[in-house]
Every structure is written in C-alpha cells, then in structure tokens.
GROMACS .gro file of N, CA and C in nm:
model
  444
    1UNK      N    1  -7.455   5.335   5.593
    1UNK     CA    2  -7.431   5.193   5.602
    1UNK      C    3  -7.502   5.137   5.725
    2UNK      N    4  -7.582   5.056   5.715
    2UNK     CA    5  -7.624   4.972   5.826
    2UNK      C    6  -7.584   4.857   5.871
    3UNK      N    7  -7.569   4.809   5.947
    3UNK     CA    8  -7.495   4.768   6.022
    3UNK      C    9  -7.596   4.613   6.122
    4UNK      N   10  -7.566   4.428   6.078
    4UNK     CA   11  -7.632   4.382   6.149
    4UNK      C   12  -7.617   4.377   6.320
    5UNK      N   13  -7.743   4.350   6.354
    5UNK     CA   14  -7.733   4.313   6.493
    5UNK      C   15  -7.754   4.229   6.548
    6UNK      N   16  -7.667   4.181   6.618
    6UNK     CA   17  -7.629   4.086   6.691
    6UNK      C   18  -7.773   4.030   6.790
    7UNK      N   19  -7.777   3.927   6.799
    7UNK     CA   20  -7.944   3.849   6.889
    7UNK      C   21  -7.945   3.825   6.997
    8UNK      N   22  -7.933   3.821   7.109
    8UNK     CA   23  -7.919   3.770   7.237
    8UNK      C   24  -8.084   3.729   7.240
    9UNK      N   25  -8.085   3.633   7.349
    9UNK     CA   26  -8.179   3.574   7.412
    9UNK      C   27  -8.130   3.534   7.533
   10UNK      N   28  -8.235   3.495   7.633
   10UNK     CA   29  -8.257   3.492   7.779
   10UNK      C   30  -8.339   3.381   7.756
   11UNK      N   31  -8.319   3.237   7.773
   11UNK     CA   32  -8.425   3.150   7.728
   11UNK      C   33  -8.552   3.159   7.857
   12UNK      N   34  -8.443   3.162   7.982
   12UNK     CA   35  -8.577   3.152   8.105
   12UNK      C   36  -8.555   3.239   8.190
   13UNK      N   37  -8.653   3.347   8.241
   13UNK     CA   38  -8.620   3.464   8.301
   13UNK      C   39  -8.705   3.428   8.432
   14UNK      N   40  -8.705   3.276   8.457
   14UNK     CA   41  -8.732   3.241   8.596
   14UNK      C   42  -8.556   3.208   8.642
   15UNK      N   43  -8.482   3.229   8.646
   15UNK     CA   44  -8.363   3.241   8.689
   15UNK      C   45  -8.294   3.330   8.674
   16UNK      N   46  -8.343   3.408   8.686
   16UNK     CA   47  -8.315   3.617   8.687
   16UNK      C   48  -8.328   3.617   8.901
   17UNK      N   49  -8.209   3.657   8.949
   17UNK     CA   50  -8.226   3.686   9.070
   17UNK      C   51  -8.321   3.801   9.118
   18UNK      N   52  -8.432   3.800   9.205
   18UNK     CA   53  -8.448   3.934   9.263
   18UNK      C   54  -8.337   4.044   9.273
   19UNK      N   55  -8.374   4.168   9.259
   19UNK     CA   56  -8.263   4.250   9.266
   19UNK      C   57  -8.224   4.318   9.400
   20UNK      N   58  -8.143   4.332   9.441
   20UNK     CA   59  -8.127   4.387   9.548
   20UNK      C   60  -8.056   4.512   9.564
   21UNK      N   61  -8.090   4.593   9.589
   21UNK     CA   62  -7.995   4.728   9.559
   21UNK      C   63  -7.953   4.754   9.700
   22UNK      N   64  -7.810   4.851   9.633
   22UNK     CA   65  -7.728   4.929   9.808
   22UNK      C   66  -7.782   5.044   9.879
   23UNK      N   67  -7.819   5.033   9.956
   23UNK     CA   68  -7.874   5.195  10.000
   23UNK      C   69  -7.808   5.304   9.911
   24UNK      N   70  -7.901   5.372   9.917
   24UNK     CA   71  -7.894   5.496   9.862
   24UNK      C   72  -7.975   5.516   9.673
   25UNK      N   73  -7.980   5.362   9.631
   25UNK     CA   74  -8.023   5.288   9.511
   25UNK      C   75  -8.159   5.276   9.458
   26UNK      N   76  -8.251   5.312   9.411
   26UNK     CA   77  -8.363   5.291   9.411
   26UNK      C   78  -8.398   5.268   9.240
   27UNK      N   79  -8.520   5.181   9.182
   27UNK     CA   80  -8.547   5.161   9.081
   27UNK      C   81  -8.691   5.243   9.100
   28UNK      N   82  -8.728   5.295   9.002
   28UNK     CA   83  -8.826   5.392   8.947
   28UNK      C   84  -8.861   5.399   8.789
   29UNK      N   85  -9.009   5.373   8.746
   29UNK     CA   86  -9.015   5.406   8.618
   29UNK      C   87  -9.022   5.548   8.580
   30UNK      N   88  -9.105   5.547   8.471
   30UNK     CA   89  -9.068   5.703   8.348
   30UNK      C   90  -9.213   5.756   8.457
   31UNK      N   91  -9.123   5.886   8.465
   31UNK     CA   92  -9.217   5.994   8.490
   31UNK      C   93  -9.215   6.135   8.408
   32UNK      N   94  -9.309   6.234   8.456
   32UNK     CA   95  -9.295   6.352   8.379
   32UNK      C   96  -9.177   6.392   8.383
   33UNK      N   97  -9.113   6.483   8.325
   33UNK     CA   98  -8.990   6.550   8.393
   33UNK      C   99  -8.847   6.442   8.347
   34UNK      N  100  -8.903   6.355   8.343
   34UNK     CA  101  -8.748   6.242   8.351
   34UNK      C  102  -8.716   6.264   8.158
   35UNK      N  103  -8.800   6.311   8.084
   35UNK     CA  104  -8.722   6.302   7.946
   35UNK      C  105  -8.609   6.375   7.912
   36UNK      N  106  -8.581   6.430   8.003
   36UNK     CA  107  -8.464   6.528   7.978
   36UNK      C  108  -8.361   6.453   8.071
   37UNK      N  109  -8.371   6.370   8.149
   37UNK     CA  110  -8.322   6.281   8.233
   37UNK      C  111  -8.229   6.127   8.148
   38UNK      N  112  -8.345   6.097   8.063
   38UNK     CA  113  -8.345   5.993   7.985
   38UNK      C  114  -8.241   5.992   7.879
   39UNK      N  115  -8.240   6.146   7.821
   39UNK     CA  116  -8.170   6.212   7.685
   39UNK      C  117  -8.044   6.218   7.744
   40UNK      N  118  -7.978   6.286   7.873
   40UNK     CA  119  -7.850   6.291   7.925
   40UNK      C  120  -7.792   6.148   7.918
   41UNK      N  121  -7.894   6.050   8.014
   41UNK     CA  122  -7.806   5.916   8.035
   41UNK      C  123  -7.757   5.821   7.867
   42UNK      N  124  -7.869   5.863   7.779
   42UNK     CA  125  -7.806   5.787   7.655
   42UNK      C  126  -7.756   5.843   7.587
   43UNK      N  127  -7.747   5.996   7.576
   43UNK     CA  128  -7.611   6.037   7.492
   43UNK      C  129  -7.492   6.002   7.574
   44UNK      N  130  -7.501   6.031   7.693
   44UNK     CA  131  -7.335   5.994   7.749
   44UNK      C  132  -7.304   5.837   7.759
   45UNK      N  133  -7.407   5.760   7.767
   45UNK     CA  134  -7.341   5.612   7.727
   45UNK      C  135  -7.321   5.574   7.588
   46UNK      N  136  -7.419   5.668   7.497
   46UNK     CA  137  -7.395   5.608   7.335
   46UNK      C  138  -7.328   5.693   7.267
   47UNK      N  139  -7.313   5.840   7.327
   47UNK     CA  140  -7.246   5.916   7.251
   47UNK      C  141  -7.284   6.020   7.114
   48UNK      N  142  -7.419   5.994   7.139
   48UNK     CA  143  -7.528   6.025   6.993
   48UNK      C  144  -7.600   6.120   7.140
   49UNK      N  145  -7.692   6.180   7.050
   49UNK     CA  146  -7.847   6.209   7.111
   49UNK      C  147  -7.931   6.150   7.047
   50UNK      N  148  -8.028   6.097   7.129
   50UNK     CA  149  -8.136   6.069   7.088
   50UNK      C  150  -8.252   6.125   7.161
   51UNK      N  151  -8.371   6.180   7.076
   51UNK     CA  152  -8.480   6.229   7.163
   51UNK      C  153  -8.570   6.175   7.214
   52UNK      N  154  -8.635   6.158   7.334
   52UNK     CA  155  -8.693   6.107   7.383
   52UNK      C  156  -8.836   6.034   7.318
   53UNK      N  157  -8.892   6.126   7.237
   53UNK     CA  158  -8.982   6.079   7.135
   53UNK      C  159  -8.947   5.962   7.064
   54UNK      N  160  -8.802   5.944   7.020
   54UNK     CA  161  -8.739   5.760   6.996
   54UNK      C  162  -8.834   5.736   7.030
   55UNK      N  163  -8.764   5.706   7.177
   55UNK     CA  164  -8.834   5.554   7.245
   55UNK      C  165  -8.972   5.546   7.241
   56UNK      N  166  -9.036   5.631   7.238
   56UNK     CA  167  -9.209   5.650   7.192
   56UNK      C  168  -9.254   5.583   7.116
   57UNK      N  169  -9.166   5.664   7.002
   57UNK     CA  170  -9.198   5.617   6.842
   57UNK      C  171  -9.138   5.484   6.809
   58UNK      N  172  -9.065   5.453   6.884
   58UNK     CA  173  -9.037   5.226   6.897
   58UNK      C  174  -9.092   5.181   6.902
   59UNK      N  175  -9.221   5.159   6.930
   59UNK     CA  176  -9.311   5.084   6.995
   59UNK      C  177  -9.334   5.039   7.108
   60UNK      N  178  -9.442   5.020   7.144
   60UNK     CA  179  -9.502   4.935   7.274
   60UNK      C  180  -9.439   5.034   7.423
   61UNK      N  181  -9.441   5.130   7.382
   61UNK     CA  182  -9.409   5.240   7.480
   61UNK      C  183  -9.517   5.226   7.587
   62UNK      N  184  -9.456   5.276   7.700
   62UNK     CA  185  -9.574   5.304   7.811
   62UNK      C  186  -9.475   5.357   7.941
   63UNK      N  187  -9.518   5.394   7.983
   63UNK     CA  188  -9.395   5.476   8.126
   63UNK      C  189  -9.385   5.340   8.190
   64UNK      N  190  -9.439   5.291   8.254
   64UNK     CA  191  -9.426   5.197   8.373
   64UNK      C  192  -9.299   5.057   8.269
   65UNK      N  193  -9.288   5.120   8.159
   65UNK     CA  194  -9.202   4.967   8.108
   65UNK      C  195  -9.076   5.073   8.085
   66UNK      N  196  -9.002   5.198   8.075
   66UNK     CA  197  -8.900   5.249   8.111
   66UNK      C  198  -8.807   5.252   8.219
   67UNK      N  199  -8.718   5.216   8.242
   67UNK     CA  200  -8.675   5.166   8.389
   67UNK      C  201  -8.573   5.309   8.383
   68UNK      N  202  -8.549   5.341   8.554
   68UNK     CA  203  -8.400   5.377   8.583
   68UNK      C  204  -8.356   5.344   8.715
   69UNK      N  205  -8.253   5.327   8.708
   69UNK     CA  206  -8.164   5.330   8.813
   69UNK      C  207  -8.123   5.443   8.903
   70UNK      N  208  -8.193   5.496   9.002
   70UNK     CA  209  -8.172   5.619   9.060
   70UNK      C  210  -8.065   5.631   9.203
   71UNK      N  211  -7.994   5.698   9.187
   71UNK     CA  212  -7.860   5.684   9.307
   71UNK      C  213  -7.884   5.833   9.353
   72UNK      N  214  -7.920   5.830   9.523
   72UNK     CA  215  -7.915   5.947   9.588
   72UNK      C  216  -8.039   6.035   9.503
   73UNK      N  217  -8.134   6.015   9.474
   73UNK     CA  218  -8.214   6.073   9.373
   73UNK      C  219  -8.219   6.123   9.247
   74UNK      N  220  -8.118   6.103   9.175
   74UNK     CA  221  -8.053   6.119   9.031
   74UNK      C  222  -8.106   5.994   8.965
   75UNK      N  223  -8.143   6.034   8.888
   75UNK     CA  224  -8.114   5.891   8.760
   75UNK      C  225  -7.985   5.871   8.715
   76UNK      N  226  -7.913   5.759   8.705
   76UNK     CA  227  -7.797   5.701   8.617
   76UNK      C  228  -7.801   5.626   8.551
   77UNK      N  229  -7.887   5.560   8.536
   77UNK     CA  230  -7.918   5.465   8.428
   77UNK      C  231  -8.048   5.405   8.392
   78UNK      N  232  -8.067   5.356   8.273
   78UNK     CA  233  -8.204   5.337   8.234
   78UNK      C  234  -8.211   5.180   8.152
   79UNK      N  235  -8.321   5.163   8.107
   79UNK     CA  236  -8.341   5.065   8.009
   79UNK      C  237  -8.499   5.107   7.997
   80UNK      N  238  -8.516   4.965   7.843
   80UNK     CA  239  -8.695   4.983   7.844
   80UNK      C  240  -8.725   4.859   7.843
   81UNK      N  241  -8.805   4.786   7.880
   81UNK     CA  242  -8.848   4.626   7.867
   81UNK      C  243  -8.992   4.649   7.823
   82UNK      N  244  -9.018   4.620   7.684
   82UNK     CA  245  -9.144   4.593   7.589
   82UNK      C  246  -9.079   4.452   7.542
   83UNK      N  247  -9.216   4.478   7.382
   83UNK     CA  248  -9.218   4.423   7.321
   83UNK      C  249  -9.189   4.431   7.200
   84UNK      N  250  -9.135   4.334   7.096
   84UNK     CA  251  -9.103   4.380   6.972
   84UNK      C  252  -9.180   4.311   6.875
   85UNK      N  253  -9.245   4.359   6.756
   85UNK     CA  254  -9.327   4.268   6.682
   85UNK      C  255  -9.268   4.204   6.656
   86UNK      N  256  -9.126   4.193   6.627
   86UNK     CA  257  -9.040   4.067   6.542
   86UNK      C  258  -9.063   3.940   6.643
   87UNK      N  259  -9.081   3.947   6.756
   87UNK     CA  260  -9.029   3.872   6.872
   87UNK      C  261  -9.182   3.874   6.938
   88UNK      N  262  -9.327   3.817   6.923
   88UNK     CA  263  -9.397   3.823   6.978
   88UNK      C  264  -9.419   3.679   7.058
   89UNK      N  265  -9.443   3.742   7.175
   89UNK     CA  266  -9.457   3.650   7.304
   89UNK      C  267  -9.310   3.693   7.366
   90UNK      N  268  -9.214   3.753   7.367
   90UNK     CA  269  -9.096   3.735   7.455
   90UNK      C  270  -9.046   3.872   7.476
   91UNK      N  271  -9.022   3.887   7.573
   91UNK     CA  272  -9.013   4.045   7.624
   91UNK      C  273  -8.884   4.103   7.557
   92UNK      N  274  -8.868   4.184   7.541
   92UNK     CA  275  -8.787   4.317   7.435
   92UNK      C  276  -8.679   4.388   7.532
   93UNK      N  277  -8.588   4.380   7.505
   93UNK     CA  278  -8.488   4.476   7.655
   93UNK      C  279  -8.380   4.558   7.524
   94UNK      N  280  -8.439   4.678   7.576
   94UNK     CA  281  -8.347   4.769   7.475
   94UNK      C  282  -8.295   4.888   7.549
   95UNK      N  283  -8.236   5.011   7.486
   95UNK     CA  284  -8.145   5.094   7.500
   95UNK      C  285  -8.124   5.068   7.671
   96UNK      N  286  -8.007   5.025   7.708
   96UNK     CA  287  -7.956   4.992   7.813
   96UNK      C  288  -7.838   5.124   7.815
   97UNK      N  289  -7.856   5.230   7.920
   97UNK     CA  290  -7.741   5.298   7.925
   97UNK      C  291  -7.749   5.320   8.045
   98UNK      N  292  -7.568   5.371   8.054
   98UNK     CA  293  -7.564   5.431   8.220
   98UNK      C  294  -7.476   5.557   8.184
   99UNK      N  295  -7.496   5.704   8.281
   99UNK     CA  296  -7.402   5.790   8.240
   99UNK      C  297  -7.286   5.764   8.261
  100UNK      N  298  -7.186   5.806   8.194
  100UNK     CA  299  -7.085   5.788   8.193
  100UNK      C  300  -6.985   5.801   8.313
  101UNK      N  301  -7.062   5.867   8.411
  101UNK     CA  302  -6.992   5.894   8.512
  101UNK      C  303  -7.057   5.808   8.626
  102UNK      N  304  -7.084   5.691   8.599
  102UNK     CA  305  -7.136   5.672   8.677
  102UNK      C  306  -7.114   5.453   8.646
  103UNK      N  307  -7.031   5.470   8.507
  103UNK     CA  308  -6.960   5.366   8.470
  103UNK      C  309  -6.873   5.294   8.591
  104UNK      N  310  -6.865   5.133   8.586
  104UNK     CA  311  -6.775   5.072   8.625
  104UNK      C  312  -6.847   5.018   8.764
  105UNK      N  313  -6.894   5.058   8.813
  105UNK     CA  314  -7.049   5.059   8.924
  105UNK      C  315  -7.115   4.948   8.946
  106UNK      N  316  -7.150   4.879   8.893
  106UNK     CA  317  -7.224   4.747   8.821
  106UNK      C  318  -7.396   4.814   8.796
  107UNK      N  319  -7.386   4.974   8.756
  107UNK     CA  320  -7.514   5.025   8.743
  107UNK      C  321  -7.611   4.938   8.639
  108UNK      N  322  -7.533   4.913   8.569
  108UNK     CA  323  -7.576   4.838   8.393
  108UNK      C  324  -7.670   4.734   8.404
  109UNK      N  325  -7.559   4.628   8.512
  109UNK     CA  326  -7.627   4.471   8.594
  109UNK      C  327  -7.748   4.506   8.650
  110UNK      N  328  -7.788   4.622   8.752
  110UNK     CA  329  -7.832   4.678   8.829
  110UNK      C  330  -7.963   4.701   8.740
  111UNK      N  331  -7.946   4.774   8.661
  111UNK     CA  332  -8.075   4.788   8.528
  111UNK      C  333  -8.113   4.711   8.450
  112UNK      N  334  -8.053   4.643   8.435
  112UNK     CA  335  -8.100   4.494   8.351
  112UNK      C  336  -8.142   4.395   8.409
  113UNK      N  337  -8.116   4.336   8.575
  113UNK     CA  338  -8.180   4.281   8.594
  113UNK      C  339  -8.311   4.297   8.666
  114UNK      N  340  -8.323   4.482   8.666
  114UNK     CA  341  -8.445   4.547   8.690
  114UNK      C  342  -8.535   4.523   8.612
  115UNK      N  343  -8.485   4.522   8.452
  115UNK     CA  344  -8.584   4.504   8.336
  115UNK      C  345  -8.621   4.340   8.332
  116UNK      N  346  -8.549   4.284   8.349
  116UNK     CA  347  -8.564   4.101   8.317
  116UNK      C  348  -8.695   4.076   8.408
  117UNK      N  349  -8.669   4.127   8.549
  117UNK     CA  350  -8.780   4.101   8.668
  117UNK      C  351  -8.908   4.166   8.599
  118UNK      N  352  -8.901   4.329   8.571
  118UNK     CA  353  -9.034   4.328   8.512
  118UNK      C  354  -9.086   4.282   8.448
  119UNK      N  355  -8.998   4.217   8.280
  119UNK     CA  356  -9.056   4.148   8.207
  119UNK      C  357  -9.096   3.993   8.251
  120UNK      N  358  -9.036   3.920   8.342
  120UNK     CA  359  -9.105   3.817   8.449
  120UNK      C  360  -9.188   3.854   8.467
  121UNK      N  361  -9.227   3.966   8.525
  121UNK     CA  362  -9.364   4.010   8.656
  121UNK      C  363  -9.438   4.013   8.554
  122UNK      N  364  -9.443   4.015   8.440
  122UNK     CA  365  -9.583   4.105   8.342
  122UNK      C  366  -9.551   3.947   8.258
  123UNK      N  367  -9.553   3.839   8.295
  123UNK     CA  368  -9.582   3.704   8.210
  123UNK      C  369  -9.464   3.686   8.172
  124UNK      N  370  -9.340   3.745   8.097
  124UNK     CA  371  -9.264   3.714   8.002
  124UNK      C  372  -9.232   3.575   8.067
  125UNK      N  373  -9.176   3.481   7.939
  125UNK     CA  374  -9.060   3.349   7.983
  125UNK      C  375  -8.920   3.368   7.906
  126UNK      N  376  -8.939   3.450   7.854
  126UNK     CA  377  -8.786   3.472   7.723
  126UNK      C  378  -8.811   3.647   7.717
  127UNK      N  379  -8.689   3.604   7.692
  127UNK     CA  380  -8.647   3.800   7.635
  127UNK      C  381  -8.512   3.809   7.551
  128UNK      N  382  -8.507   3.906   7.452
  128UNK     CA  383  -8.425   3.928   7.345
  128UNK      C  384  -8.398   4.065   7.374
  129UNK      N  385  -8.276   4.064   7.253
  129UNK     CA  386  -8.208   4.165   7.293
  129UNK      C  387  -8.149   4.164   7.145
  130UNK      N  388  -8.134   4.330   7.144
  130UNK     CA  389  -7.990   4.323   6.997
  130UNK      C  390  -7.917   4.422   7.032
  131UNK      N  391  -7.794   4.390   6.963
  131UNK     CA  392  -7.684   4.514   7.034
  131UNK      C  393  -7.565   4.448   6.909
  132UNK      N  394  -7.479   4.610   6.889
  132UNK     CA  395  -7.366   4.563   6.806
  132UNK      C  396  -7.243   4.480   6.857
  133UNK      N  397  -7.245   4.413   6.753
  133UNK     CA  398  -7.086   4.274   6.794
  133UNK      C  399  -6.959   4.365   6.869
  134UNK      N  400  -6.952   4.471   6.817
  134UNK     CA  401  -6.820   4.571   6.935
  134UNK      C  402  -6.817   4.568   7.030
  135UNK      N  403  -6.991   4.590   7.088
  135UNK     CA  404  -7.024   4.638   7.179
  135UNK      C  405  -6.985   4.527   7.275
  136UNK      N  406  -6.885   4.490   7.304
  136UNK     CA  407  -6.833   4.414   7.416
  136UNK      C  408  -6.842   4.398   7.543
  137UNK      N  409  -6.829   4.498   7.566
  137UNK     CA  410  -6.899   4.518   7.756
  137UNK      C  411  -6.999   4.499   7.790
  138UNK      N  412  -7.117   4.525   7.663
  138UNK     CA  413  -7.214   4.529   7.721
  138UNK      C  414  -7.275   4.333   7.718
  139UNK      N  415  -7.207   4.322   7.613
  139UNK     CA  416  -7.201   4.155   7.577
  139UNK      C  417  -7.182   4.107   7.691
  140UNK      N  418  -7.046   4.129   7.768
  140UNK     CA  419  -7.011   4.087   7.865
  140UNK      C  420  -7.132   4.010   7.973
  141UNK      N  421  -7.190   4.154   7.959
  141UNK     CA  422  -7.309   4.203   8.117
  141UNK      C  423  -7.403   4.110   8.040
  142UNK      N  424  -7.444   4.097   7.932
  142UNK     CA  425  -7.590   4.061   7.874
  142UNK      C  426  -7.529   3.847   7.882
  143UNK      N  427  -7.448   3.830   7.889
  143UNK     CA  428  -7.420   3.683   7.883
  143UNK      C  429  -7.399   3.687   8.059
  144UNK      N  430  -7.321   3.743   8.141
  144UNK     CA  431  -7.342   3.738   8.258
  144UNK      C  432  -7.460   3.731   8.355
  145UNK      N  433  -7.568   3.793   8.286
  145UNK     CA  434  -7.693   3.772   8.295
  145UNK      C  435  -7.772   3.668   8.267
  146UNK      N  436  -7.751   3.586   8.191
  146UNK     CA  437  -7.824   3.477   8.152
  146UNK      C  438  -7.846   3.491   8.012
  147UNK      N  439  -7.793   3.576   7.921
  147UNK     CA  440  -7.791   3.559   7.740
  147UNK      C  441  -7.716   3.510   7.731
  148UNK      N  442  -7.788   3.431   7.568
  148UNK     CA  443  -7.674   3.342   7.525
  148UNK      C  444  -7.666   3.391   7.358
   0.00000   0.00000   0.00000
C-alpha cells in the first residue's frame, strides 16, 4: 500500500537564519567513510534500513549536497538538499534524520536549517519537502522553520 505525501514548501529561504552551532557542533558534508555513518543515523530515526546507494539512486546526488550534523566528531544527524524533477527551480530537502540517541537536542532544527542555507547559497528561493501526515514532529520542526 502506498501511502500519499504530504507537501511542504518554504516560499522564501531568504528568511532562513544563519546557523549557529554550540561548541563542540560542527556541519560537514558526505565524505568517504560516512556511508556507513549515514545508514546508522536513518535506520535509528526511521526504523527501516536503507542503503546508502538510495540516496544515490534519488537523484541529483553529489556529496557536497548531503549534510550532517557532527557533535564531538560523530555524526548525528543528516539531511540531503537537491533537486527534484517534480519541483524544478526549488531546492529538494529530504531524508531528515537524527539518531535516536541523540533526539530531543534540537539536532533536527540544527540540520535543516543547515540544508535551507545551502540550498540559499547555491541560488535556491523555495524549497519543498514531503513527509507523512503522522509524522508530526517532524511537521512540527518543518512549519517552525518556515513551511507551510
């Protein structure tokens, strides 16, 4: 059974704050080595595995558009900011996870508005998003952000 998804949009991602992180916090894209990095943080936020080849095979892949959130030199959380053919001209913000242990943090905020800035920095003016209607929390964060 498939299942629709829900649309978010970001109409203007010139009102995305710079991000500021707490010591110890650092943002970093995809490097070698991190796919096994990548696979931990989204099974423990989604609860599935997924292999890293996914996000490849999604489209519009490229390392420098994979984000994470790195604490004390760990990754905890990630996102990817492309593009989606459905949605051309407006930047793409997908699999948003944080490990589970690492929930409650504001890691999530922390990665998303990592991804919004890049997709700013690289032209974007809009960005979309889909995610399931359950998915509440993350709704939460994605309207706290500037989706509507």
């Amino acid at each position: 059974m498939t299942t629709k998804q829900l649309i978010m949009r970001h109409h203007d991602l010139s009102t995305v704050p710079e991000l500021i992180l707490p010591e110890g916090f650092t943002i970093e894209t995809h490097r070698e080595g991190y796919e096994k990095e990548w696979e931990n943080i989204i099974e423990s936020a989604f609860g599935m595995h997924f292999d890293f080849d996914f996000l490849i095979k999604a489209g519009d892949y490229s390392p420098e558009k994979v984000l994470y959130l790195i604490k004390d030199g760990k990754p905890i959380a990630t996102t990817t900011a492309v593009e989606n053919e459905a949605f051309k001209g407006e930047g793409w913000f997908r699999m948003v996870g944080v490990h589970k242990n690492f929930m409650g943090m504001g890691a999530g905020k922390k990665i998303a508005v990592a991804a919004l800035n890049s997709l700013r920095s690289r032209g974007y003016k809009t960005a979309v998003l889909s995610t399931d209607d359950y998915r509440i929390p993350a709704i939460k964060l994605y309207l706290s952000i500037g989706f509507e």
